[in-house]
Coordinates of N, CA, C and O in Angstrom, one line a residue:
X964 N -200.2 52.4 54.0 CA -200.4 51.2 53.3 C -201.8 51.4 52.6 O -202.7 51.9 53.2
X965 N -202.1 50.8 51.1 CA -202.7 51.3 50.8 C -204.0 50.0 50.2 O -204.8 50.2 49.4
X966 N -203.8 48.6 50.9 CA -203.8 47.6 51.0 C -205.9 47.8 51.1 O -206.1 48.3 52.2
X967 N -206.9 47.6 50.7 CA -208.1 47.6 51.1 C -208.4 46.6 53.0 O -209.2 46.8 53.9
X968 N -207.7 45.9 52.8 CA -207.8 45.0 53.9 C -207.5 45.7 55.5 O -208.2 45.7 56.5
X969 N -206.2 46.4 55.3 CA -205.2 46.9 56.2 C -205.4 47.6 57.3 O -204.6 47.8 58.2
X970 N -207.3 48.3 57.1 CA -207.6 48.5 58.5 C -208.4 47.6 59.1 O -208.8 47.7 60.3
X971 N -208.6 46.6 58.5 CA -209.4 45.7 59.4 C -208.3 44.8 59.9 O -208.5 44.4 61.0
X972 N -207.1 44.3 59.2 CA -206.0 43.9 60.1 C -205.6 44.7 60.9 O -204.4 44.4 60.8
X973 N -205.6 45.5 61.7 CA -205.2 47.0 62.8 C -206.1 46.2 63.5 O -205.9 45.4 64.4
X974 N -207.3 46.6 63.1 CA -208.6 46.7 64.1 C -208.3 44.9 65.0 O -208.1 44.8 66.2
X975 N -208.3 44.1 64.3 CA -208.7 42.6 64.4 C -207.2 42.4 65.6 O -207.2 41.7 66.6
X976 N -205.9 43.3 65.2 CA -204.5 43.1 66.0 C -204.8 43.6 67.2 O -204.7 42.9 68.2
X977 N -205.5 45.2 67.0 CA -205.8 45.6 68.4 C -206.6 45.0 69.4 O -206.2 44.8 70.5
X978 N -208.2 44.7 68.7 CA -208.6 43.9 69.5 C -207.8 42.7 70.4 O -207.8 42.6 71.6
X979 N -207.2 41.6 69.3 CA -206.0 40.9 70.0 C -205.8 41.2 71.4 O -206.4 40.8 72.4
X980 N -204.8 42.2 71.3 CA -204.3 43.4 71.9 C -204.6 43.6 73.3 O -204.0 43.2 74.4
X981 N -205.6 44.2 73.0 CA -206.8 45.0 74.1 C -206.9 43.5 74.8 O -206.3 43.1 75.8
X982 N -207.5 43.0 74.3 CA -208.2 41.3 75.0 C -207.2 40.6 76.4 O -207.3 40.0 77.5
X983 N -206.4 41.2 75.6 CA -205.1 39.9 75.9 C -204.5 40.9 77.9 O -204.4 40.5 79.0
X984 N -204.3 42.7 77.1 CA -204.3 43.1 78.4 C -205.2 43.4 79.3 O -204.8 43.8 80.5
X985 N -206.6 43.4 79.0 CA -207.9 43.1 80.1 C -207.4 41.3 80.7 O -207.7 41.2 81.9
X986 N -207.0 40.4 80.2 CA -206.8 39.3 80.5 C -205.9 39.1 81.3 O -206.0 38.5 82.4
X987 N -204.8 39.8 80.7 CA -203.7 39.8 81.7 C -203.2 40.9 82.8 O -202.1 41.2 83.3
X988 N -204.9 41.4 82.8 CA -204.5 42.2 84.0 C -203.4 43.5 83.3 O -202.9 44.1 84.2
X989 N -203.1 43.7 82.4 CA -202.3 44.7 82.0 C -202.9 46.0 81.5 O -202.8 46.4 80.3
X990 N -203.7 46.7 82.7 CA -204.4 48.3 81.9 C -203.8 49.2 81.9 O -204.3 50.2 81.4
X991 N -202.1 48.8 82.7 CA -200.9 50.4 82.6 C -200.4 49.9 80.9 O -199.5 50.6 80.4
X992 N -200.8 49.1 80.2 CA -199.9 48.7 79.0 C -201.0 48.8 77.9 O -201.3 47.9 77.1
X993 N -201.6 50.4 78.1 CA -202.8 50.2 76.3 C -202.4 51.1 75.3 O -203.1 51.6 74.4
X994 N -201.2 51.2 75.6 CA -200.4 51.9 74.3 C -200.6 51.4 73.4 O -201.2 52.1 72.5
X995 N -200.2 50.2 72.9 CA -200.3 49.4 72.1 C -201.7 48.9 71.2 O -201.6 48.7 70.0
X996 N -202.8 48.8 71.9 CA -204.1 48.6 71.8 C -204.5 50.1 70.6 O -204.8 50.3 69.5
X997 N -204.3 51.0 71.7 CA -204.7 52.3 71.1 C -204.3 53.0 70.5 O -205.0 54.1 70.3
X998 N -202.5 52.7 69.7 CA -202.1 52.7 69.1 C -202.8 52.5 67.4 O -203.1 53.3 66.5
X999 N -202.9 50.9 67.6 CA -203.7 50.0 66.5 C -205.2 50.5 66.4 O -205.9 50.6 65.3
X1000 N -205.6 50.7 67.1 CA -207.5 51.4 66.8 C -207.0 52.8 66.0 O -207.3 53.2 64.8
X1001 N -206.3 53.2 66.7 CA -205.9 54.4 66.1 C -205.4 55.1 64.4 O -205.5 56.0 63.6
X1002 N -204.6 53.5 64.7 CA -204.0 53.5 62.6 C -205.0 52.7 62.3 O -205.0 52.7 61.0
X1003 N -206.0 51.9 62.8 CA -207.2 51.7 61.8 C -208.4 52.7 61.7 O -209.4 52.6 61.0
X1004 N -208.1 53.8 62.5 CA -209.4 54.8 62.5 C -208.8 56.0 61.5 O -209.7 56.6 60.9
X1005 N -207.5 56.2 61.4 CA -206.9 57.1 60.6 C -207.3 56.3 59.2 O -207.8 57.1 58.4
X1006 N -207.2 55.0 58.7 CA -207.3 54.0 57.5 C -208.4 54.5 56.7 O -208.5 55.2 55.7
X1007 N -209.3 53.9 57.9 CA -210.5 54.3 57.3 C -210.9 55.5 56.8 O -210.3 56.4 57.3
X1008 N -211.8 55.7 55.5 CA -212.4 56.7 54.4 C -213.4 57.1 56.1 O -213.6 56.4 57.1
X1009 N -213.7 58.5 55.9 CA -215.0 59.2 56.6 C -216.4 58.6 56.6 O -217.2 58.7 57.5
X1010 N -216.6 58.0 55.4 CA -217.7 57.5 55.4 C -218.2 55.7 55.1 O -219.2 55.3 54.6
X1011 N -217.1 55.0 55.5 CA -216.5 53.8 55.5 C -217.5 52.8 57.1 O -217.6 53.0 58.3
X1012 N -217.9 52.2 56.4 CA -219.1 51.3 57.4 C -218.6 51.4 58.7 O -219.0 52.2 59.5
X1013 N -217.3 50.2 58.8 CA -216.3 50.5 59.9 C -216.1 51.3 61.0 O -216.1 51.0 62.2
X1014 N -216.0 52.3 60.4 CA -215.5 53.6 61.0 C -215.9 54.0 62.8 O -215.4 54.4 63.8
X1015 N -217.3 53.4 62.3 CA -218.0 53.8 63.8 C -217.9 52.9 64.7 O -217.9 53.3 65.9
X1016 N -217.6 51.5 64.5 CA -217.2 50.5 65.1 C -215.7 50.5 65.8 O -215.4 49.9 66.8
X1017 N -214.9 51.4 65.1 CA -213.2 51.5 65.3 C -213.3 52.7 66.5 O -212.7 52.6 67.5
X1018 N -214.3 54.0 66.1 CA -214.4 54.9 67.0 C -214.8 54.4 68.5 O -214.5 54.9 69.5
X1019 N -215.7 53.3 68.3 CA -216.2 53.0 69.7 C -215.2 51.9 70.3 O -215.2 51.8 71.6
X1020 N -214.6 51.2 69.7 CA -213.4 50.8 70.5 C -212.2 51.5 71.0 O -211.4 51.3 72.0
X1021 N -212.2 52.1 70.3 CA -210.9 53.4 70.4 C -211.5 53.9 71.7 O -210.8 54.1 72.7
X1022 N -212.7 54.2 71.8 CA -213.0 55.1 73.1 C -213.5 54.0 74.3 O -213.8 54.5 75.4
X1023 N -213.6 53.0 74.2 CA -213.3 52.0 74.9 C -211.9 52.0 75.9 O -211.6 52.0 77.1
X1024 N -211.0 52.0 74.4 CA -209.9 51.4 75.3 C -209.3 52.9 75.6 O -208.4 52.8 76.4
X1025 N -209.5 53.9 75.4 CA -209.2 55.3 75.8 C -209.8 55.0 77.5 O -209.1 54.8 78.4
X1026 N -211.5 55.1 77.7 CA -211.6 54.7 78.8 C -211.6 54.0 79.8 O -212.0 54.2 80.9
X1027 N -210.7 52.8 79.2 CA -210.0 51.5 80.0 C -208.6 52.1 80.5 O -208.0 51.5 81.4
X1028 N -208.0 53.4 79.9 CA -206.9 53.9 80.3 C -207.1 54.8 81.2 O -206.5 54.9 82.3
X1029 N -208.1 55.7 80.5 CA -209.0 56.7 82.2 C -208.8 56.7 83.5 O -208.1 57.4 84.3
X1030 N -209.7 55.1 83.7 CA -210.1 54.6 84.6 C -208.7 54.3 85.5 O -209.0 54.5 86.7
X1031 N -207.6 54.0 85.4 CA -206.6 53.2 85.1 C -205.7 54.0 85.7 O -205.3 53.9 86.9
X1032 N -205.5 55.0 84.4 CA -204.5 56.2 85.2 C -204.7 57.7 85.5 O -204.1 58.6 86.0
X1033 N -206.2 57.5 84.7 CA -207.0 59.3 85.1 C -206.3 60.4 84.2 O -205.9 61.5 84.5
X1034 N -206.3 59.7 83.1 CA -205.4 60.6 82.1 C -206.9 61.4 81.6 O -207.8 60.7 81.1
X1035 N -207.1 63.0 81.8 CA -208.4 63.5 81.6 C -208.3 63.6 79.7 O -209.3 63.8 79.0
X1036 N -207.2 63.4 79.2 CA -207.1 63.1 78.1 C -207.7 62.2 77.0 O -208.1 62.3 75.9
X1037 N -207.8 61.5 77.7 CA -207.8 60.1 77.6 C -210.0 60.4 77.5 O -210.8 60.2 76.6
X1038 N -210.1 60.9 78.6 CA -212.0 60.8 78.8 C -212.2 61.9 77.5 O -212.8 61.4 76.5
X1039 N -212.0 63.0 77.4 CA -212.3 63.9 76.6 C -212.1 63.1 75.2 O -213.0 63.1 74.4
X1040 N -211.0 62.6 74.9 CA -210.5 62.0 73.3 C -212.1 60.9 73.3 O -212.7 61.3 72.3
X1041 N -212.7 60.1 73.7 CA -213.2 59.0 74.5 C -214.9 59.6 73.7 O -215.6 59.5 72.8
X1042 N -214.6 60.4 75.1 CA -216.1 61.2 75.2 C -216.2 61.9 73.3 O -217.1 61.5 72.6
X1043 N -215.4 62.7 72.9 CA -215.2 62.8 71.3 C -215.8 61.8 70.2 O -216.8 61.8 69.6
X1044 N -214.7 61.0 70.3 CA -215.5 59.5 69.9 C -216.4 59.2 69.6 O -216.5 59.1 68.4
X1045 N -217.8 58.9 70.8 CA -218.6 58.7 71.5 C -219.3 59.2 70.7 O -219.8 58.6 69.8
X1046 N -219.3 60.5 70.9 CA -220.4 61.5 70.2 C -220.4 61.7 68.6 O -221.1 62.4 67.8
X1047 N -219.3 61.0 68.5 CA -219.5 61.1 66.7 C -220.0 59.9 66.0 O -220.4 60.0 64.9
X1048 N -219.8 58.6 66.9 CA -221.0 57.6 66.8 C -222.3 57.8 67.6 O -223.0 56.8 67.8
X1049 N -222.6 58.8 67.8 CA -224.0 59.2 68.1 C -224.5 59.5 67.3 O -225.5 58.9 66.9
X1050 N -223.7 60.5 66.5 CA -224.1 61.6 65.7 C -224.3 60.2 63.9 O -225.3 60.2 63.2
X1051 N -223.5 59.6 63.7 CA -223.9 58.5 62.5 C -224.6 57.3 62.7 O -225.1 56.8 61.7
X1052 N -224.7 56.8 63.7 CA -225.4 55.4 64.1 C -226.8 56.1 64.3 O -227.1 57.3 64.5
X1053 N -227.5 54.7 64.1 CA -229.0 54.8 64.3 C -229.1 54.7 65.9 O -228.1 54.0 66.4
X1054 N -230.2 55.2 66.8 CA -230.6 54.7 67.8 C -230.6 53.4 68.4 O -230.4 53.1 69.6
X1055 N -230.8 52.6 67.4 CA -232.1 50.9 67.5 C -230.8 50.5 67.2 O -230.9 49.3 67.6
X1056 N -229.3 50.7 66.6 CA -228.3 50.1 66.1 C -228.1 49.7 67.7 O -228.5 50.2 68.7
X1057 N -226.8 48.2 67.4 CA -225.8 47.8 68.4 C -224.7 49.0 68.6 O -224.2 49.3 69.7
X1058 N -224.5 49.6 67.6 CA -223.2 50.0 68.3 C -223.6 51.2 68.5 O -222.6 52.0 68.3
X1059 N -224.9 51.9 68.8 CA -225.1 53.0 69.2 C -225.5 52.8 71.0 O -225.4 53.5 72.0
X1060 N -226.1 51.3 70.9 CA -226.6 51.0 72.7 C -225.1 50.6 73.4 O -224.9 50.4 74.6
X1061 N -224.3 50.4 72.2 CA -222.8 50.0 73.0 C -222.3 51.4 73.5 O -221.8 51.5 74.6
X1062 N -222.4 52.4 72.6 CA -221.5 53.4 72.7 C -222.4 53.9 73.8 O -221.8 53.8 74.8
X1063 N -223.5 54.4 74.2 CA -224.5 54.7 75.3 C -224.1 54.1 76.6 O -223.9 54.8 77.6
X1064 N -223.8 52.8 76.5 CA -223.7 51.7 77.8 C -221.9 52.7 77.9 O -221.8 53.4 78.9
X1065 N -221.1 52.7 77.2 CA -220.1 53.4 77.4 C -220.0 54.6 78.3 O -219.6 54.7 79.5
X1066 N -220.6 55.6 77.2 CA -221.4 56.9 78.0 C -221.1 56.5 79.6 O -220.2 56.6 80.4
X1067 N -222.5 55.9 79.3 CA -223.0 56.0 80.9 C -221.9 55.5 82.1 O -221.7 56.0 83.2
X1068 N -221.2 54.3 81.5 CA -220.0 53.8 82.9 C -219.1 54.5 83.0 O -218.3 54.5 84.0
X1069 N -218.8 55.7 81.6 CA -217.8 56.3 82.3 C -218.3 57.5 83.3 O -217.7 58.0 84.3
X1070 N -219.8 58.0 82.7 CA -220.1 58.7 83.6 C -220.5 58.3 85.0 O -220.6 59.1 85.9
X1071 N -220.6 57.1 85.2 CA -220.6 56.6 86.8 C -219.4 56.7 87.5 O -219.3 56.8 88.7
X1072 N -218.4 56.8 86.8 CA -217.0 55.8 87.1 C -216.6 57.5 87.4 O -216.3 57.8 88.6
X1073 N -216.5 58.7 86.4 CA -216.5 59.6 87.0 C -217.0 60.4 88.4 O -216.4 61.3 89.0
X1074 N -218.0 59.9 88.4 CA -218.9 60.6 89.9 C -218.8 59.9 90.7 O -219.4 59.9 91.8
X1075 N -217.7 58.8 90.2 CA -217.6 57.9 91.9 C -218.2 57.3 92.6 O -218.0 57.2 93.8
X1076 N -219.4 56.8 91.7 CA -220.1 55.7 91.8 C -220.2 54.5 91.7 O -220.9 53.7 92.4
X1077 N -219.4 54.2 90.8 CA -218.8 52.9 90.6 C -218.0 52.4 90.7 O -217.1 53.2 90.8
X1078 N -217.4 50.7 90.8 CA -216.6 50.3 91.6 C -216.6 48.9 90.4 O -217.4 48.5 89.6
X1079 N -215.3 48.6 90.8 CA -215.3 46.6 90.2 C -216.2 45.6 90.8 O -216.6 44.5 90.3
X1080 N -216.5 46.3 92.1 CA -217.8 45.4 93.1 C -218.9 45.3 91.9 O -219.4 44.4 91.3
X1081 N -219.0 47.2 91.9 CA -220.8 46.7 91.0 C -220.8 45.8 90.1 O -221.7 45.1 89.8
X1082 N -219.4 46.0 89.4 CA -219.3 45.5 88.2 C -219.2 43.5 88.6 O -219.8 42.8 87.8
X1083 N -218.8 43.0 89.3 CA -218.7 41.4 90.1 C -220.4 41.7 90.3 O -221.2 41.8 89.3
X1084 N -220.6 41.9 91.1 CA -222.6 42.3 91.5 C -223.7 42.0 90.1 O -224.6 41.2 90.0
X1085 N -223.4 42.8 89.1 CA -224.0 42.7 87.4 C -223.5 41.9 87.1 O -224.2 41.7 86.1
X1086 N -222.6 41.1 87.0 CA -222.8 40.2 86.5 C -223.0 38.9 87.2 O -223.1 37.8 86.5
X1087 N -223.2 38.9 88.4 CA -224.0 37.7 89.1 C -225.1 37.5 88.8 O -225.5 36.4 88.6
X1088 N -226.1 39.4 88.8 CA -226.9 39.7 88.9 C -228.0 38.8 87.5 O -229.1 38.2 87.4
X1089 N -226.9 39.3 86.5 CA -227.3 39.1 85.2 C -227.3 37.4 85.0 O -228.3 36.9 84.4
X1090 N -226.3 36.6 85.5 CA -226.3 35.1 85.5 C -227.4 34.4 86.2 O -227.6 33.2 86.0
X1091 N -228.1 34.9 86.6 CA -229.6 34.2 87.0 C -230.2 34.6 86.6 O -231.3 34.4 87.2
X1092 N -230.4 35.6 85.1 CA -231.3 35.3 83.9 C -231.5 34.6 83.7 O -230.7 33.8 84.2
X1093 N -232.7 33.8 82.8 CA -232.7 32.7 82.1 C -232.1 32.9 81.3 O -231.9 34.1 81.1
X1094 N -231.4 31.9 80.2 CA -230.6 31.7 79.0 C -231.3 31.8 77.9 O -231.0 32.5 77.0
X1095 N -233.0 30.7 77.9 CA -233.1 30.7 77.1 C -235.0 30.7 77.1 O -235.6 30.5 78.2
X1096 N -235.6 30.8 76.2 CA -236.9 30.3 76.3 C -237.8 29.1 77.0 O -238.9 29.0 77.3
X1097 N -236.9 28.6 77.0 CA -237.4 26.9 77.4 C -237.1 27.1 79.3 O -237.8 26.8 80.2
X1098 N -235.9 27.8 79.3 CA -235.4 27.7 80.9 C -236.9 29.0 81.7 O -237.4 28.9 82.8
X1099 N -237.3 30.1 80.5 CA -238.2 30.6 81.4 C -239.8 29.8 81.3 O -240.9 30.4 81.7
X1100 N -239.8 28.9 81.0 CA -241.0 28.0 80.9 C -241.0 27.2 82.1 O -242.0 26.8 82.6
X1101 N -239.7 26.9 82.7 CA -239.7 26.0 83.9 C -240.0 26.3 85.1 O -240.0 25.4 86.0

């Protein structure tokens, strides 16, 4: 399709997608998710803003499948990814500390270090931050 729009409807369905089976508990079912990252990552021009944003979801939900069913396919395609929004994103960018934060949990999650505990634990942990300026004044 040759539609200007058409990868960002992929991207916007997948996410849907993806959301709906982190929600519903469905991580044997990300065919579908990664399917759609997929025909929006093919869409996209090489050098298309996008692009690095689609790659780090794509290796998201590649390593939401990993995790899941240990398809080593799955981490290598992921890990691929990863490094090619290394390689175009800035440092100081969001979606280079996103794709990093990625990196790193799968490499915990690999070495068998990590668990859904830590993950319930961080975010406890993180909920007694202050929110906002005013709350660390009190």
């Amino acid at each position: 399709m040759d539609h200007p729009y058409h990868p960002a409807a992929l991207f916007n369905l997948a996410m849907a997608k993806f959301i709906s089976c982190q929600a519903d508990g469905r991580y044997l079912n990300l065919e579908i998710p990664i399917s759609l990252f997929q025909g929006a990552l093919d869409s996209h021009a090489t050098d298309h803003l996008d692009r690095s944003v689609t790659q780090l979801h794509l290796a998201i939900a590649l390593l939401s499948r990993f995790a899941k069913q240990g398809f080593q396919t799955d981490a290598s395609a992921a890990k691929e990814l990863l490094s090619k929004v290394f390689e175009v994103c800035h440092a100081n960018s969001h979606i280079y500390r996103a794709a990093l934060i990625a990196m790193e949990t799968w490499a915990l999650h690999s070495a068998g270090r990590i668990d859904e505990n830590d993950f319930e634990q961080q975010r406890l942990d993180a909920s007694m931050f202050p929110l906002s300026l005013n709350q660390l004044a009190d």
